[in-house]
């Protein structure tokens, strides 16, 4: 490189070029983006990464399109900012689509930039965060744009289960573009900012005559509560990006590493409060979160899918500083029954934890799979099978505790010993049985009850007898189906010890191309 005046010219040219591409030289665009209540792609990346750590790749990339006036169209950095930086000191790759440049639309070069960071993240064994804010396939670039998506989707699949992939939707995400987020591990959305749909409101109106806003069709509320597409919902971009950082703190960089262990939380003595969580009255509801809070390190529970299928609870937490996944039935909703949505929620989460070496703690209080035509005709058989498949297939340490009810198929599905739990325990009031005492007696003692001069009295007596004989934890304990009947106060310390004991466990499943997960 020359020195003297020529050098100054070269550096001046570099700065000029960069200025036009970065936010500093694009005042009007930035003002429009802010007026829409959104940050720019570069502001988002600055917020995501440790201060000053982001290294941009491909700032000077330009599109090569020549149709529909594109030869005259300047699209800074081809509408996507790509690179890497650190989050709490750990390397993470990322891209953020730039809506200010032709609506963040994806053309040939835009896709190539994304594919480049996907390849780098996979080779380096680092997480990838994708910030989506785009009108979808760049219409001017036609099939080149579609081919670009195909390459991205293929890499999403290749990276699945190897490095964590997080999709953050901070604007529109329309058409086939939704399938890259759908192929990642976690999807984040922000109320009033994020929208995802296969076909927009105009097409829905034309084809079906339904009039819907973008929010009603595919807003954050819809995807976090009804469709289950969104794992984390936030009220603004800053909170959302902070949550992305938090989640990364629970995940290993890749499938060959362990999740980051914090210094063990001090003490693991009895947690007296756990004795008072389950109500004395049979069938009274309570909040399983109280059990989770009594078991995990303080304030460490990061709930996943909090708004969807609320009859199950799943989330990440720490126990003695070690990250793990927690799965639980939630007796406050549908009495904690397993249905189609909660089966999918649990199965998906179990597989995510298994892929990234997160041990699993399962807390059981369920009367079974939800009965009814909606469920049967909706395919509860194949959806419910996903829970069995996911638990049986998972090779991470698995420990389960029956807190109250564990009936029938749901007992088996919720990580029973037979299905593969390394350790299982039950609280003293647990009822582990093929079905609840009442329905059981109505079947096996139907004739005796009908013949009795006092049928209700007979039913009550037989139910009590059944409960005494079968539906308590000592029958399961006597047969070795649970390893311990625990004072609830000792659950935290028991889980910590059993997980410590199982942490180096090794399992070698039989060689095969892949199993055939019921889909
Ligand atoms: C090219 C696009 C574009 C696109 C938006 N723009 N989407 N350019 N291709 N897909 C441009 C607009 O022309 C405009 O350019 C600028 O981006 C901002 O867009 P606006 O419409 O002014 O913004 P807004 O009113 O906020 O509306 C945003 C929007 C809307 C809801 C996303 O633009 C829209 O509906 N776009 C089309 C969405 C869509 O149907 N995409 C699916 C494409 S098919 P100027 O020059 O005015 O600044 C697809 C299939 C992928 O994605 C298949 C993969 C397998």
CSV table of N, CA, C and O in Angstrom, one decimal, residues 405-471:
chain,number,residue,atom,x,y,z
A,405,UNK,N,-50.1,-37.6,40.4
A,405,UNK,CA,-50.7,-38.7,39.6
A,405,UNK,C,-49.7,-39.1,38.5
A,405,UNK,O,-49.1,-38.3,37.8
A,406,UNK,N,-49.7,-40.4,38.2
A,406,UNK,CA,-49.0,-40.9,37.0
A,406,UNK,C,-49.8,-42.1,36.6
A,406,UNK,O,-49.6,-43.3,37.1
A,407,UNK,N,-50.8,-41.9,35.7
A,407,UNK,CA,-51.7,-43.0,35.3
A,407,UNK,C,-51.4,-43.4,33.9
A,407,UNK,O,-51.2,-42.6,33.0
A,408,UNK,N,-51.6,-44.7,33.7
A,408,UNK,CA,-51.7,-45.3,32.4
A,408,UNK,C,-50.5,-45.0,31.5
A,408,UNK,O,-49.3,-44.9,31.9
A,409,UNK,N,-50.9,-44.7,30.2
A,409,UNK,CA,-49.9,-44.5,29.1
A,409,UNK,C,-49.0,-43.2,29.5
A,409,UNK,O,-47.8,-43.2,29.1
A,410,UNK,N,-49.7,-42.3,30.1
A,410,UNK,CA,-48.9,-41.0,30.4
A,410,UNK,C,-47.8,-41.3,31.5
A,410,UNK,O,-46.8,-40.7,31.5
A,411,UNK,N,-48.1,-42.3,32.4
A,411,UNK,CA,-47.0,-42.7,33.4
A,411,UNK,C,-45.8,-43.2,32.6
A,411,UNK,O,-44.7,-42.8,32.8
A,412,UNK,N,-46.1,-44.0,31.6
A,412,UNK,CA,-45.0,-44.6,30.8
A,412,UNK,C,-44.3,-43.5,30.1
A,412,UNK,O,-43.1,-43.4,30.1
A,413,UNK,N,-45.1,-42.6,29.4
A,413,UNK,CA,-44.5,-41.6,28.5
A,413,UNK,C,-43.7,-40.6,29.2
A,413,UNK,O,-42.7,-40.1,28.7
A,414,UNK,N,-44.1,-40.3,30.5
A,414,UNK,CA,-43.4,-39.2,31.2
A,414,UNK,C,-42.1,-39.7,31.8
A,414,UNK,O,-41.9,-39.6,33.0
A,415,UNK,N,-41.3,-40.3,31.0
A,415,UNK,CA,-39.9,-40.8,31.4
A,415,UNK,C,-39.9,-41.8,32.6
A,415,UNK,O,-39.3,-41.5,33.6
A,416,UNK,N,-40.7,-42.8,32.4
A,416,UNK,CA,-40.7,-43.9,33.4
A,416,UNK,C,-39.4,-44.6,33.3
A,416,UNK,O,-38.6,-44.5,32.3
A,417,UNK,N,-39.1,-45.4,34.4
A,417,UNK,CA,-37.8,-46.2,34.4
A,417,UNK,C,-37.8,-47.1,33.2
A,417,UNK,O,-36.8,-47.2,32.5
A,418,UNK,N,-38.9,-47.8,32.9
A,418,UNK,CA,-39.0,-48.7,31.8
A,418,UNK,C,-38.7,-48.1,30.4
A,418,UNK,O,-38.1,-48.7,29.5
A,419,UNK,N,-39.0,-46.8,30.3
A,419,UNK,CA,-38.8,-46.1,29.0
A,419,UNK,C,-37.3,-45.6,29.0
A,419,UNK,O,-36.9,-45.1,27.9
A,420,UNK,N,-36.6,-45.6,30.1
A,420,UNK,CA,-35.2,-45.2,30.0
A,420,UNK,C,-34.8,-44.2,31.0
A,420,UNK,O,-33.6,-43.7,30.9
A,421,UNK,N,-35.6,-43.8,32.0
A,421,UNK,CA,-35.1,-42.9,33.1
A,421,UNK,C,-33.9,-43.6,33.8
A,421,UNK,O,-34.0,-44.8,34.1
A,422,UNK,N,-32.8,-42.8,34.1
A,422,UNK,CA,-31.7,-43.4,34.8
A,422,UNK,C,-32.1,-43.6,36.3
A,422,UNK,O,-31.7,-44.5,36.9
A,423,UNK,N,-32.8,-42.7,36.8
A,423,UNK,CA,-33.3,-42.7,38.2
A,423,UNK,C,-34.7,-42.2,38.2
A,423,UNK,O,-35.1,-41.3,37.5
A,424,UNK,N,-35.6,-42.8,39.1
A,424,UNK,CA,-36.9,-42.4,39.2
A,424,UNK,C,-37.3,-42.4,40.7
A,424,UNK,O,-36.8,-43.3,41.4
A,425,UNK,N,-38.1,-41.4,41.1
A,425,UNK,CA,-38.5,-41.3,42.5
A,425,UNK,C,-40.0,-40.9,42.5
A,425,UNK,O,-40.6,-40.5,41.5
A,426,UNK,N,-40.6,-41.0,43.7
A,426,UNK,CA,-42.0,-40.6,43.8
A,426,UNK,C,-42.1,-39.9,45.2
A,426,UNK,O,-41.4,-40.2,46.1
A,427,UNK,N,-43.1,-38.9,45.3
A,427,UNK,CA,-43.4,-38.3,46.5
A,427,UNK,C,-44.3,-39.3,47.3
A,427,UNK,O,-45.0,-40.1,46.6
A,428,UNK,N,-44.4,-39.1,48.6
A,428,UNK,CA,-45.2,-40.1,49.4
A,428,UNK,C,-46.7,-40.2,49.0
A,428,UNK,O,-47.4,-41.2,49.1
A,429,UNK,N,-47.3,-39.0,48.5
A,429,UNK,CA,-48.7,-39.0,48.1
A,429,UNK,C,-48.9,-39.5,46.6
A,429,UNK,O,-50.0,-39.3,46.1
A,430,UNK,N,-47.9,-40.0,46.0
A,430,UNK,CA,-48.0,-40.3,44.5
A,430,UNK,C,-49.0,-41.4,44.3
A,430,UNK,O,-49.1,-42.3,45.1
A,431,UNK,N,-49.7,-41.3,43.2
A,431,UNK,CA,-50.6,-42.4,42.8
A,431,UNK,C,-50.1,-42.9,41.4
A,431,UNK,O,-50.2,-42.2,40.4
A,432,UNK,N,-49.5,-44.1,41.4
A,432,UNK,CA,-49.0,-44.7,40.2
A,432,UNK,C,-49.8,-45.9,39.9
A,432,UNK,O,-49.8,-46.8,40.6
A,433,UNK,N,-50.6,-45.8,38.8
A,433,UNK,CA,-51.6,-46.9,38.5
A,433,UNK,C,-52.0,-46.9,37.1
A,433,UNK,O,-51.7,-46.0,36.3
A,434,UNK,N,-52.6,-48.0,36.7
A,434,UNK,CA,-53.0,-48.1,35.3
A,434,UNK,C,-54.1,-47.1,34.9
A,434,UNK,O,-54.2,-46.6,33.8
A,435,UNK,N,-54.9,-46.7,35.9
A,435,UNK,CA,-55.8,-45.6,35.7
A,435,UNK,C,-56.3,-45.1,37.1
A,435,UNK,O,-55.9,-45.8,38.1
A,436,UNK,N,-57.0,-44.0,37.2
A,436,UNK,CA,-57.5,-43.5,38.5
A,436,UNK,C,-58.4,-44.5,39.2
A,436,UNK,O,-59.0,-45.3,38.6
A,437,UNK,N,-58.4,-44.5,40.5
A,437,UNK,CA,-59.2,-45.4,41.3
A,437,UNK,C,-60.6,-45.5,40.9
A,437,UNK,O,-61.2,-46.6,40.7
A,438,UNK,N,-61.3,-44.3,40.7
A,438,UNK,CA,-62.7,-44.4,40.4
A,438,UNK,C,-63.0,-45.1,39.1
A,438,UNK,O,-63.8,-46.1,39.0
A,439,UNK,N,-62.4,-44.6,37.9
A,439,UNK,CA,-62.7,-45.4,36.7
A,439,UNK,C,-62.3,-46.8,36.8
A,439,UNK,O,-62.9,-47.7,36.2
A,440,UNK,N,-61.2,-47.1,37.5
A,440,UNK,CA,-60.7,-48.5,37.6
A,440,UNK,C,-61.8,-49.4,38.2
A,440,UNK,O,-62.2,-50.4,37.8
A,441,UNK,N,-62.4,-48.9,39.4
A,441,UNK,CA,-63.4,-49.6,40.1
A,441,UNK,C,-64.7,-49.7,39.3
A,441,UNK,O,-65.4,-50.8,39.3
A,442,UNK,N,-65.0,-48.7,38.6
A,442,UNK,CA,-66.2,-48.7,37.7
A,442,UNK,C,-66.1,-49.8,36.7
A,442,UNK,O,-67.2,-50.3,36.2
A,443,UNK,N,-64.9,-50.2,36.3
A,443,UNK,CA,-64.8,-51.2,35.3
A,443,UNK,C,-64.7,-52.6,36.0
A,443,UNK,O,-65.5,-53.5,35.7
A,444,UNK,N,-63.8,-52.7,37.0
A,444,UNK,CA,-63.6,-54.1,37.4
A,444,UNK,C,-64.6,-54.5,38.5
A,444,UNK,O,-64.9,-55.7,38.7
A,445,UNK,N,-65.3,-53.6,39.2
A,445,UNK,CA,-66.3,-53.9,40.2
A,445,UNK,C,-67.7,-53.5,39.7
A,445,UNK,O,-68.6,-53.3,40.6
A,446,UNK,N,-67.9,-53.3,38.4
A,446,UNK,CA,-69.2,-52.9,37.9
A,446,UNK,C,-70.4,-53.7,38.5
A,446,UNK,O,-71.4,-53.2,39.0
A,447,UNK,N,-70.2,-55.0,38.4
A,447,UNK,CA,-71.3,-55.9,38.8
A,447,UNK,C,-71.5,-55.8,40.3
A,447,UNK,O,-72.7,-55.6,40.8
A,448,UNK,N,-70.4,-55.8,41.1
A,448,UNK,CA,-70.6,-55.7,42.6
A,448,UNK,C,-71.3,-54.4,43.0
A,448,UNK,O,-72.1,-54.4,43.9
A,449,UNK,N,-70.9,-53.3,42.4
A,449,UNK,CA,-71.5,-52.0,42.7
A,449,UNK,C,-73.0,-52.0,42.4
A,449,UNK,O,-73.8,-51.6,43.2
A,450,UNK,N,-73.3,-52.5,41.2
A,450,UNK,CA,-74.7,-52.5,40.8
A,450,UNK,C,-75.6,-53.4,41.7
A,450,UNK,O,-76.7,-53.1,42.0
A,451,UNK,N,-75.0,-54.5,42.2
A,451,UNK,CA,-75.7,-55.5,43.0
A,451,UNK,C,-75.9,-55.1,44.4
A,451,UNK,O,-76.7,-55.6,45.2
A,452,UNK,N,-75.1,-54.1,44.9
A,452,UNK,CA,-75.1,-53.7,46.3
A,452,UNK,C,-76.3,-52.9,46.6
A,452,UNK,O,-76.8,-52.1,45.8
A,453,UNK,N,-76.9,-53.1,47.8
A,453,UNK,CA,-78.1,-52.3,48.2
A,453,UNK,C,-77.7,-50.8,48.4
A,453,UNK,O,-78.6,-50.0,48.2
A,454,UNK,N,-76.4,-50.5,48.6
A,454,UNK,CA,-76.0,-49.1,48.7
A,454,UNK,C,-74.9,-48.9,47.7
A,454,UNK,O,-73.7,-49.0,48.1
A,455,UNK,N,-75.2,-48.7,46.4
A,455,UNK,CA,-74.2,-48.7,45.4
A,455,UNK,C,-73.1,-47.6,45.6
A,455,UNK,O,-71.9,-47.9,45.4
A,456,UNK,N,-73.5,-46.4,46.1
A,456,UNK,CA,-72.5,-45.4,46.3
A,456,UNK,C,-71.6,-45.7,47.4
A,456,UNK,O,-70.4,-45.5,47.3
A,457,UNK,N,-72.1,-46.3,48.5
A,457,UNK,CA,-71.3,-46.7,49.6
A,457,UNK,C,-70.3,-47.8,49.2
A,457,UNK,O,-69.1,-47.8,49.5
A,458,UNK,N,-70.8,-48.7,48.3
A,458,UNK,CA,-69.9,-49.8,47.8
A,458,UNK,C,-68.8,-49.3,47.0
A,458,UNK,O,-67.7,-49.6,47.1
A,459,UNK,N,-69.2,-48.3,46.1
A,459,UNK,CA,-68.2,-47.7,45.2
A,459,UNK,C,-67.1,-47.0,46.1
A,459,UNK,O,-65.9,-47.3,45.8
A,460,UNK,N,-67.5,-46.3,47.1
A,460,UNK,CA,-66.5,-45.5,47.9
A,460,UNK,C,-65.6,-46.5,48.6
A,460,UNK,O,-64.4,-46.3,48.7
A,461,UNK,N,-66.2,-47.6,49.1
A,461,UNK,CA,-65.4,-48.6,49.8
A,461,UNK,C,-64.4,-49.3,48.9
A,461,UNK,O,-63.2,-49.4,49.2
A,462,UNK,N,-64.9,-49.6,47.7
A,462,UNK,CA,-64.0,-50.3,46.7
A,462,UNK,C,-62.9,-49.4,46.2
A,462,UNK,O,-61.7,-49.8,46.0
A,463,UNK,N,-63.2,-48.1,46.0
A,463,UNK,CA,-62.2,-47.1,45.6
A,463,UNK,C,-61.1,-47.0,46.6
A,463,UNK,O,-59.9,-47.0,46.3
A,464,UNK,N,-61.6,-46.9,47.9
A,464,UNK,CA,-60.6,-46.8,49.0
A,464,UNK,C,-59.7,-48.0,49.0
A,464,UNK,O,-58.4,-47.9,49.2
A,465,UNK,N,-60.3,-49.2,48.8
A,465,UNK,CA,-59.5,-50.4,48.8
A,465,UNK,C,-58.5,-50.5,47.7
A,465,UNK,O,-57.4,-50.9,47.8
A,466,UNK,N,-59.0,-50.0,46.5
A,466,UNK,CA,-58.1,-50.0,45.3
A,466,UNK,C,-56.9,-49.1,45.6
A,466,UNK,O,-55.8,-49.5,45.3
A,467,UNK,N,-57.2,-47.9,46.1
A,467,UNK,CA,-56.2,-47.0,46.4
A,467,UNK,C,-55.1,-47.6,47.3
A,467,UNK,O,-53.9,-47.5,47.1
A,468,UNK,N,-55.6,-48.2,48.4
A,468,UNK,CA,-54.8,-48.8,49.4
A,468,UNK,C,-53.9,-49.9,48.8
A,468,UNK,O,-52.7,-50.0,49.1
A,469,UNK,N,-54.5,-50.6,47.8
A,469,UNK,CA,-53.8,-51.8,47.3
A,469,UNK,C,-52.8,-51.4,46.2
A,469,UNK,O,-51.7,-51.9,46.1
A,470,UNK,N,-53.2,-50.5,45.3
A,470,UNK,CA,-52.4,-50.3,44.0
A,470,UNK,C,-51.9,-48.8,43.9
A,470,UNK,O,-50.8,-48.6,43.5
A,471,UNK,N,-52.8,-47.8,44.2
A,471,UNK,CA,-52.5,-46.5,43.7
A,471,UNK,C,-51.7,-45.7,44.8
A,471,UNK,O,-52.2,-44.7,45.2
